[in-house]
mmCIF file of C-alpha atoms in Angstrom:
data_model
loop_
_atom_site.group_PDB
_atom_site.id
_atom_site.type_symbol
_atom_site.label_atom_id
_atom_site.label_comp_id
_atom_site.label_asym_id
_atom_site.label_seq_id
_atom_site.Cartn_x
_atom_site.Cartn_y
_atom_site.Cartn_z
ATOM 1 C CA UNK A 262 -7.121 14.594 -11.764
ATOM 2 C CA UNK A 263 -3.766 14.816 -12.989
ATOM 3 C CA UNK A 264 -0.779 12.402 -12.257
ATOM 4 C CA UNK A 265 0.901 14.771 -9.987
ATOM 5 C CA UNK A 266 -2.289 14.920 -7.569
ATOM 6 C CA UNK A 267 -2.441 11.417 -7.918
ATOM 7 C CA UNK A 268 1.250 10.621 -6.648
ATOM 8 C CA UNK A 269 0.691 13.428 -3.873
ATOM 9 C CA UNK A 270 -2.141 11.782 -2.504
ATOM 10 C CA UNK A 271 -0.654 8.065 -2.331
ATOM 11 C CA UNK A 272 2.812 10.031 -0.657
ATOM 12 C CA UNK A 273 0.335 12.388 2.105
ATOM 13 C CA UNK A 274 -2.421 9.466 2.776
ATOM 14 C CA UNK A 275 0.258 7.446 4.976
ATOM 15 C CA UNK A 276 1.624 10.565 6.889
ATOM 16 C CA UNK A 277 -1.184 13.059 7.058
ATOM 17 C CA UNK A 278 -4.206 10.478 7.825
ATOM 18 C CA UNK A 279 -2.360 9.130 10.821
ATOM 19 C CA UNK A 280 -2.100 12.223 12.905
ATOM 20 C CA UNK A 281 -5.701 12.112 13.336
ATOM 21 C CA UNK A 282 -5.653 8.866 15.136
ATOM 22 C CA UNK A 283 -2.408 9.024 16.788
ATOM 23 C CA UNK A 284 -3.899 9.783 19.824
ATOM 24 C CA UNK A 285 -6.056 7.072 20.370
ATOM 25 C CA UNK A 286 -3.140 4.582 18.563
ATOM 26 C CA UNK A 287 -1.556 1.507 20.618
ATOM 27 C CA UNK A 288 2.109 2.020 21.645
ATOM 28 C CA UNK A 289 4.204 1.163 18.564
ATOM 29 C CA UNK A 290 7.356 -1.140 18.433
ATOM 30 C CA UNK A 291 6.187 -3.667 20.783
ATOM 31 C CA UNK A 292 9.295 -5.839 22.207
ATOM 32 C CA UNK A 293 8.452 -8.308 19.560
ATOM 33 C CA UNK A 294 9.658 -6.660 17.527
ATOM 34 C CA UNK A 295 13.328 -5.354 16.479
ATOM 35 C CA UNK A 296 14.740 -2.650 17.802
ATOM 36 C CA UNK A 297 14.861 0.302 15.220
ATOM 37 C CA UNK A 298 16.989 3.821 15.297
ATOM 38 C CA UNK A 299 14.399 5.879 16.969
ATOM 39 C CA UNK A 300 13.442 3.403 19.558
ATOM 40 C CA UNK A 301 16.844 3.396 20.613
ATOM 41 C CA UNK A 302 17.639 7.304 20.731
ATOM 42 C CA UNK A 303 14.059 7.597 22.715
ATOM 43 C CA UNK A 304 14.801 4.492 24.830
ATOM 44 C CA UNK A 305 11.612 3.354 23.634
ATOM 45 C CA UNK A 306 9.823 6.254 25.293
ATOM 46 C CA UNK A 307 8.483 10.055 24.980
ATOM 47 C CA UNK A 308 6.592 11.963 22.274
ATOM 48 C CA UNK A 309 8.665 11.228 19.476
ATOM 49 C CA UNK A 310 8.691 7.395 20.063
ATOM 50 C CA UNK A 311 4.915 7.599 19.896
ATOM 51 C CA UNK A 312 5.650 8.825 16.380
ATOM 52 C CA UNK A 313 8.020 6.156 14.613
ATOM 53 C CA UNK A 314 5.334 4.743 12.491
ATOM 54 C CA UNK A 315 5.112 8.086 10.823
ATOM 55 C CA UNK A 316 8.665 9.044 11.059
ATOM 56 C CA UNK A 317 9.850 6.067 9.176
ATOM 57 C CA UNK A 318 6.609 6.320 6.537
ATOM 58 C CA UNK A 319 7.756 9.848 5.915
ATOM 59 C CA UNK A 320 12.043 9.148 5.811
ATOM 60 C CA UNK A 321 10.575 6.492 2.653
ATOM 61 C CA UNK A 322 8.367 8.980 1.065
ATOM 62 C CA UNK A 323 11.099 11.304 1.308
ATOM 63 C CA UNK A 324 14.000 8.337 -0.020
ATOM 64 C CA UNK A 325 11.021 8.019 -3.177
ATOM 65 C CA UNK A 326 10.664 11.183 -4.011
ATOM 66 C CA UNK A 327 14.522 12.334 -3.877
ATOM 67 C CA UNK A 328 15.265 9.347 -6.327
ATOM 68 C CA UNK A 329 12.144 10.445 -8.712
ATOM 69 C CA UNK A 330 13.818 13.994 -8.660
ATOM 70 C CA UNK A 331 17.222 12.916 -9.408
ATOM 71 C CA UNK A 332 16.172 10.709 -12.205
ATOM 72 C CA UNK A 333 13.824 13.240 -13.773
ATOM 73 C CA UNK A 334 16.342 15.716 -13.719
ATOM 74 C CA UNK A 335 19.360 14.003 -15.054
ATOM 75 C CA UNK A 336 17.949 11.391 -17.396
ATOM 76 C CA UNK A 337 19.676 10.203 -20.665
ATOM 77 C CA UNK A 338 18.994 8.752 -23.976
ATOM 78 C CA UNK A 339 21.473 6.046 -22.741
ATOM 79 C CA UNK A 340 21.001 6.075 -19.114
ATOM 80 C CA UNK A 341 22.608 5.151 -15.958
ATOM 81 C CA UNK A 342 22.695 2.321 -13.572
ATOM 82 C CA UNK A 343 19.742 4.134 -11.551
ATOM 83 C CA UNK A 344 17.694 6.097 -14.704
ATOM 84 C CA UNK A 345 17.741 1.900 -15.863
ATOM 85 C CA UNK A 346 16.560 0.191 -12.390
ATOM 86 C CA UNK A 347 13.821 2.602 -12.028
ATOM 87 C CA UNK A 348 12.619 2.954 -15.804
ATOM 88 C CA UNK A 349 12.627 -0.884 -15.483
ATOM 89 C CA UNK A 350 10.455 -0.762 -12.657
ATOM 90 C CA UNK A 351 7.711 1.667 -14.140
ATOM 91 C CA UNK A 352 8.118 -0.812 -17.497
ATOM 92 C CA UNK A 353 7.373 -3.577 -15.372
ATOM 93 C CA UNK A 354 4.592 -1.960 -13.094
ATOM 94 C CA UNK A 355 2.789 -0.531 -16.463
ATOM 95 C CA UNK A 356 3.106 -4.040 -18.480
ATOM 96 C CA UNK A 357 1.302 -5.386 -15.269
ATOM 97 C CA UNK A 358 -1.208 -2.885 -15.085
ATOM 98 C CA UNK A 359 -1.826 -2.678 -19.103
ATOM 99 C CA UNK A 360 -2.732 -6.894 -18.291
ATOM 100 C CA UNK A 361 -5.423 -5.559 -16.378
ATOM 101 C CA UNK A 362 -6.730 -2.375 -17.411
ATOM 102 C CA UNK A 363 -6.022 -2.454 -21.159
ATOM 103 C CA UNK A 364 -5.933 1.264 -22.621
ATOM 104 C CA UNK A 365 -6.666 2.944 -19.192
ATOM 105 C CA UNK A 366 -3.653 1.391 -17.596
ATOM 106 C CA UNK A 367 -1.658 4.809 -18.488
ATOM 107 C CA UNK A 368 -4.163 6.862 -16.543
ATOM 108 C CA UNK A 369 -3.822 5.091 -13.229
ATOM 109 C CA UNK A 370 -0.053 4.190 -13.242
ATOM 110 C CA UNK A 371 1.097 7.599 -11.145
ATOM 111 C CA UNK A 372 -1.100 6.321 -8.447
ATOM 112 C CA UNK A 373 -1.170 2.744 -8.656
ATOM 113 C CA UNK A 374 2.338 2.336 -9.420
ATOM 114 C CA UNK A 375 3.126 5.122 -6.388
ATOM 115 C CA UNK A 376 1.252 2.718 -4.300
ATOM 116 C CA UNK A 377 2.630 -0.184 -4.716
ATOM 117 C CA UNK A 378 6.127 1.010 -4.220
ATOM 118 C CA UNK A 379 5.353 3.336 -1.330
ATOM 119 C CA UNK A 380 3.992 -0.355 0.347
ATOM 120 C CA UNK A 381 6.812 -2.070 -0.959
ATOM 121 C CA UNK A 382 9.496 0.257 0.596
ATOM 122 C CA UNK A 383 7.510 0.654 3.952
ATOM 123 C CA UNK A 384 7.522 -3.673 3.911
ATOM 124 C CA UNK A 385 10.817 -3.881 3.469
ATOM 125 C CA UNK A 386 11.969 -1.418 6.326
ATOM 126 C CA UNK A 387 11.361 -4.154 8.900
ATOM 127 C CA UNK A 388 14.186 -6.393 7.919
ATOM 128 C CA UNK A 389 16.419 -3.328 7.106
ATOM 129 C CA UNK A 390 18.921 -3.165 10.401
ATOM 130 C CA UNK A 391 17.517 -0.347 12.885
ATOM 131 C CA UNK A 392 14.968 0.102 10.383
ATOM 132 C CA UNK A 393 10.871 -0.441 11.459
ATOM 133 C CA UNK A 394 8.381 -1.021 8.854
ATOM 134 C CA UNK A 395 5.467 1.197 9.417
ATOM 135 C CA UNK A 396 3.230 -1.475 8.258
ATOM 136 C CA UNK A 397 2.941 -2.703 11.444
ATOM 137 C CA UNK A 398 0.580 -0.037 12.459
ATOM 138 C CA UNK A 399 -2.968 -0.058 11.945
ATOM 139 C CA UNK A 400 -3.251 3.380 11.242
ATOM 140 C CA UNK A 401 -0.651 3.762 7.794
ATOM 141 C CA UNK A 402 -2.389 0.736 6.627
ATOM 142 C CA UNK A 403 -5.590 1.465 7.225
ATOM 143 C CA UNK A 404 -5.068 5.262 5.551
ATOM 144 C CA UNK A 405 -3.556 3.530 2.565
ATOM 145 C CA UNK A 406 -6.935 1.870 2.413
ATOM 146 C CA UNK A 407 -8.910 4.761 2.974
ATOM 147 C CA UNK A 408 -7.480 6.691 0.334
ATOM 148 C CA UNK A 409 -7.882 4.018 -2.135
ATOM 149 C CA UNK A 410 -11.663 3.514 -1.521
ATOM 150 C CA UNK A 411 -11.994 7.391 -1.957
ATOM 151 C CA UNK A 412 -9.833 7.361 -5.017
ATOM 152 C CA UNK A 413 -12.146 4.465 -6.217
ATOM 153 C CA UNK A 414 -15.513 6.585 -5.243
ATOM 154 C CA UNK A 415 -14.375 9.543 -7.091
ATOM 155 C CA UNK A 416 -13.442 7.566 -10.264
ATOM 156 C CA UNK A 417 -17.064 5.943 -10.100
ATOM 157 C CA UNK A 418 -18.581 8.905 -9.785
ATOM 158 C CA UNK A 419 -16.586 11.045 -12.148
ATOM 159 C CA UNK A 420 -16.548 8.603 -14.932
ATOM 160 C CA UNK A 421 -20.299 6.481 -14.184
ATOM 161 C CA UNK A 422 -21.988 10.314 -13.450
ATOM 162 C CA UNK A 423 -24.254 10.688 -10.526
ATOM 163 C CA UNK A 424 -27.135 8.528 -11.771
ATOM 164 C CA UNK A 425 -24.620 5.699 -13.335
ATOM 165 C CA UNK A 426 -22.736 5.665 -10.242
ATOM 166 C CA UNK A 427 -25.871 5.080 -8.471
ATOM 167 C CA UNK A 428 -26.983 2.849 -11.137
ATOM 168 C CA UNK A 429 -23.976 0.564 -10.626
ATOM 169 C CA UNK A 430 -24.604 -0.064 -6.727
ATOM 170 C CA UNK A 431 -28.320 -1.212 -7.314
ATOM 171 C CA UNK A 432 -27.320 -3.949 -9.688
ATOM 172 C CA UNK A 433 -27.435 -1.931 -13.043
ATOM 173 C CA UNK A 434 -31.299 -3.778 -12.956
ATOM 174 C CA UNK A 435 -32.968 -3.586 -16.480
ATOM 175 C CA UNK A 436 -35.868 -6.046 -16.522
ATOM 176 C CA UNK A 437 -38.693 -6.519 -14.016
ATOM 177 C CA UNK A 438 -36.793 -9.206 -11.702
ATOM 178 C CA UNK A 439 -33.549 -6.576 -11.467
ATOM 179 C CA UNK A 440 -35.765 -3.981 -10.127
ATOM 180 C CA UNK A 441 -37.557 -6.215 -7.467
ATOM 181 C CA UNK A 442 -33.784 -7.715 -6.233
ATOM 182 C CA UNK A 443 -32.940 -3.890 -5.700
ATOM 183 C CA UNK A 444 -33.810 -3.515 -2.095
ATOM 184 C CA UNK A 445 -31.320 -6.610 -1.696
ATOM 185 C CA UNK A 446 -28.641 -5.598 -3.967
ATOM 186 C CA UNK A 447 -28.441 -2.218 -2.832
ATOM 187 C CA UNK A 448 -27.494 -2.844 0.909
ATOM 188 C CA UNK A 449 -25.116 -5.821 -0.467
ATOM 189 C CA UNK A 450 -23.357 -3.322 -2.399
ATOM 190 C CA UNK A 451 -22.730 -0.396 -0.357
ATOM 191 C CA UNK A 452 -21.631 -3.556 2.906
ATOM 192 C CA UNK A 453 -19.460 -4.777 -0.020
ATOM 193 C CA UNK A 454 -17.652 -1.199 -0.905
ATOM 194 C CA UNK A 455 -17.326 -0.231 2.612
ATOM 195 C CA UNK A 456 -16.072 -3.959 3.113
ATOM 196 C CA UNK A 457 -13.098 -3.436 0.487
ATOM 197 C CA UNK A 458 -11.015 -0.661 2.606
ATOM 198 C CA UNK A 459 -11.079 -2.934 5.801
ATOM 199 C CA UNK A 460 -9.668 -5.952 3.853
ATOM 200 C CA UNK A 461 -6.915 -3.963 2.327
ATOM 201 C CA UNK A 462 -6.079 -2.845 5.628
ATOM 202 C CA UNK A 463 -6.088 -5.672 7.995
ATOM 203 C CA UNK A 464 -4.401 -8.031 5.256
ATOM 204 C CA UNK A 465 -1.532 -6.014 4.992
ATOM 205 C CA UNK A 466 -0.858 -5.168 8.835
ATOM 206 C CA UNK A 467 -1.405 -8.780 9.398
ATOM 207 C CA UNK A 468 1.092 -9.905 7.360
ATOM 208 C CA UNK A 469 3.533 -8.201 7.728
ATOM 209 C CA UNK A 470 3.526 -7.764 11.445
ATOM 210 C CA UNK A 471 3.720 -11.828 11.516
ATOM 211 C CA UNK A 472 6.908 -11.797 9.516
ATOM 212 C CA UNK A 473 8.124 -8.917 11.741
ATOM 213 C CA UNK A 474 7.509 -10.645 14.493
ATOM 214 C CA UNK A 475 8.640 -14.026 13.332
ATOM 215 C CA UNK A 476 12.051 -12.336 12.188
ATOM 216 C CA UNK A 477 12.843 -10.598 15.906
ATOM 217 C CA UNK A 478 11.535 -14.363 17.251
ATOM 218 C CA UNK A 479 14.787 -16.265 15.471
ATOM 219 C CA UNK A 480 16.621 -12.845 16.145
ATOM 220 C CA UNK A 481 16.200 -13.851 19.922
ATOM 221 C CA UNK A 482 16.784 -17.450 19.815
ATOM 222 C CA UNK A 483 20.055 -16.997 17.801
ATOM 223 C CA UNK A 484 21.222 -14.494 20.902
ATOM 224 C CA UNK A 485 19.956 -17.309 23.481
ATOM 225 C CA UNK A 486 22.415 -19.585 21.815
ATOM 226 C CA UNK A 487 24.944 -17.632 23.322
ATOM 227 C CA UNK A 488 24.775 -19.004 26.810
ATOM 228 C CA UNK A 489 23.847 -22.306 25.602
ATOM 229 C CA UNK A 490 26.737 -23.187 23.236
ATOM 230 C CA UNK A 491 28.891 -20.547 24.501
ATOM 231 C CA UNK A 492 29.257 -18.831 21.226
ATOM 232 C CA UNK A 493 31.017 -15.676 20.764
ATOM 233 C CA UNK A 494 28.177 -14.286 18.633
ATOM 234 C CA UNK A 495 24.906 -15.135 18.319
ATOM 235 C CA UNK A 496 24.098 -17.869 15.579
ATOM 236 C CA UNK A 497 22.045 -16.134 12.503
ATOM 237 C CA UNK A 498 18.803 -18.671 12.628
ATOM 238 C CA UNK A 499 17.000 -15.447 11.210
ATOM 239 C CA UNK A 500 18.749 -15.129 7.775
ATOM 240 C CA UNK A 501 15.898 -17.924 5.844
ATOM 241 C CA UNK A 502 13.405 -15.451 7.465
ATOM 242 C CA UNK A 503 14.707 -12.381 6.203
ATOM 243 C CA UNK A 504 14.755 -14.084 2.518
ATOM 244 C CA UNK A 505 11.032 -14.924 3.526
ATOM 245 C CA UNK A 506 10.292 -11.301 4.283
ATOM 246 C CA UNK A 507 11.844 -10.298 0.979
ATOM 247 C CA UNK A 508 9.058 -12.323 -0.843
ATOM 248 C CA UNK A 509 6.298 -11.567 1.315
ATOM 249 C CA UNK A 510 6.944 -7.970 1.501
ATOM 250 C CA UNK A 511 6.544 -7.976 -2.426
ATOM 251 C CA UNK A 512 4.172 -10.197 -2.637
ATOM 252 C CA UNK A 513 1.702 -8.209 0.029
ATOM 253 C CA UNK A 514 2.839 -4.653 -1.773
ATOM 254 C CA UNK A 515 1.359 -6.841 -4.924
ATOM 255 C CA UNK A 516 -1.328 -7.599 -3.661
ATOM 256 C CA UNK A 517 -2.917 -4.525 -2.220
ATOM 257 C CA UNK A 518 -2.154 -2.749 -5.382
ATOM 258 C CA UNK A 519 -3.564 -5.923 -7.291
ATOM 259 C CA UNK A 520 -7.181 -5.479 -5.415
ATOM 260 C CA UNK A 521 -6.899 -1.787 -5.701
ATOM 261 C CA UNK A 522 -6.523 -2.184 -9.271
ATOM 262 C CA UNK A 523 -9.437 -4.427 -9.561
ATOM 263 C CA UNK A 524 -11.712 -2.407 -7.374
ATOM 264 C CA UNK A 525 -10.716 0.214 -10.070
ATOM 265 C CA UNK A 526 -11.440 -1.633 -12.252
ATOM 266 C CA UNK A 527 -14.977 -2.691 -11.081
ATOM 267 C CA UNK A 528 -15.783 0.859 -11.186
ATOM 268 C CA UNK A 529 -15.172 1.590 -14.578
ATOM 269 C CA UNK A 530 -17.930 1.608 -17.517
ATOM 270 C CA UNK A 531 -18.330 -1.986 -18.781
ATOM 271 C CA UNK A 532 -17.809 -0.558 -22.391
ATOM 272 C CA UNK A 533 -14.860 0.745 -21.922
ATOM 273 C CA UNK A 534 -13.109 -2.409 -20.688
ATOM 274 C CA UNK A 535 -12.695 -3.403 -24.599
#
């Protein structure tokens, strides 16, 4: 699969993967959290409302891809302030990868790298003002996760072969004791892989709905202090919390790419680790 599939998939998973449970979806931007741009045109009502999880994962996918275009098509041998922050940041995202994967780093970097700042971006749009970070919902996170145990199936299976890939979840058993463990390897396997997605998922929505939450919570008591001190503005108790939510929105976008890289990982022929 080439790189361009694989950047198309992390971009569409988020957006596309939603709409078929949107309809069964809670209602998003609860009043704990801030008030974004589209709440407040809607008044925090109507079809489109219903929608801001997607709206605002599709407005970053869109902010990603414009500044991938731009570079692309106007990069130098000595390159500007942008062609260097994001050539630094595909440096930095490969030298982490390479740590990790060795020699097959370059093959996964379109996605994994895609991934992790897709997540990153969507993270940080909570403590943007009148942004809303669509990691908050269930439903991007849990597509995220999706595609990445799908993307992790197909490398199995295109790289182990049918009978390897099979191989792998019984145990890889090669003696007389490996073959009798099978019928309790096998079950613990497949339970494990299907196990993988739903940890990605919940991690990340927990997370990062807590520092939402926890950010609109000192939002509210520094507008309290209005009436109690008689202040002419509220009193920014939220600022430590936004620094917070810097660092945990990069350290959660590491993470799920981290995992995603090891379940990759995991898959791949032991041989070809060295």
């Amino acid at each position: 699969m080439s790189a361009f599939v694989h950047q198309i998939m992390t971009l569409a998973a988020p957006t596309v993967l939603p709409l078929l449970s949107v309809a069964s979806s809670t209602e998003e931007g609860g009043s704990s959290e801030l008030p974004s741009l589209v709440g407040m045109l809607t008044h925090h009502e109507g079809p489109i409302y219903h929608w801001v999880n997607i709206i605002y994962a599709l407005a970053v996918s869109v902010i990603l891809c414009v500044v991938a275009v731009r570079v692309y098509a106007k990069r130098q041998m000595i390159p500007g302030p942008l062609q260097n922050v994001v050539e630094m940041a595909v440096e930095g995202m490969y030298n982490f990868l390479h740590s990790i994967l060795g020699h097959e780093a370059r093959r996964f970097v379109p996605f994994l790298g895609t991934l992790f700042f897709y997540i990153l971006f969507m993270n940080l749009m909570g403590i943007v003002p009148l942004g809303h970070s669509p990691s908050t919902n269930i439903n991007i996170t849990a597509s995220l996760a999706i595609m990445v145990f799908l993307y992790v199936q197909y490398i199995g299976v295109t790289r182990l072969g049918i009978v390897g890939y099979f191989d792998h979840l019984i145990g890889q058993p090669r003696d007389v004791i490996g073959w009798v463990i099978v019928p309790l390897i096998f079950p613990i396997h497949v339970i494990g892989e299907f196990a993988k997605p739903f940890s990605l998922a919940l991690r990340l929505f927990g997370n990062i709905t807590g520092e939402d939450i926890l950010v609109a919570a000192f939002v509210g008591l520094g507008v309290m202090a209005l009436g109690f001190i008689g202040s002419p503005v509220g009193l920014p108790f939220n600022v430590p919390f936004i620094l917070l939510g810097l660092l945990l929105s990069t350290i959660q976008a590491l993470v799920f790419t981290l995992l995603s890289t090891i379940y990759i990982l995991m898959m791949l022929p032991h041989e070809e680790h060295h």
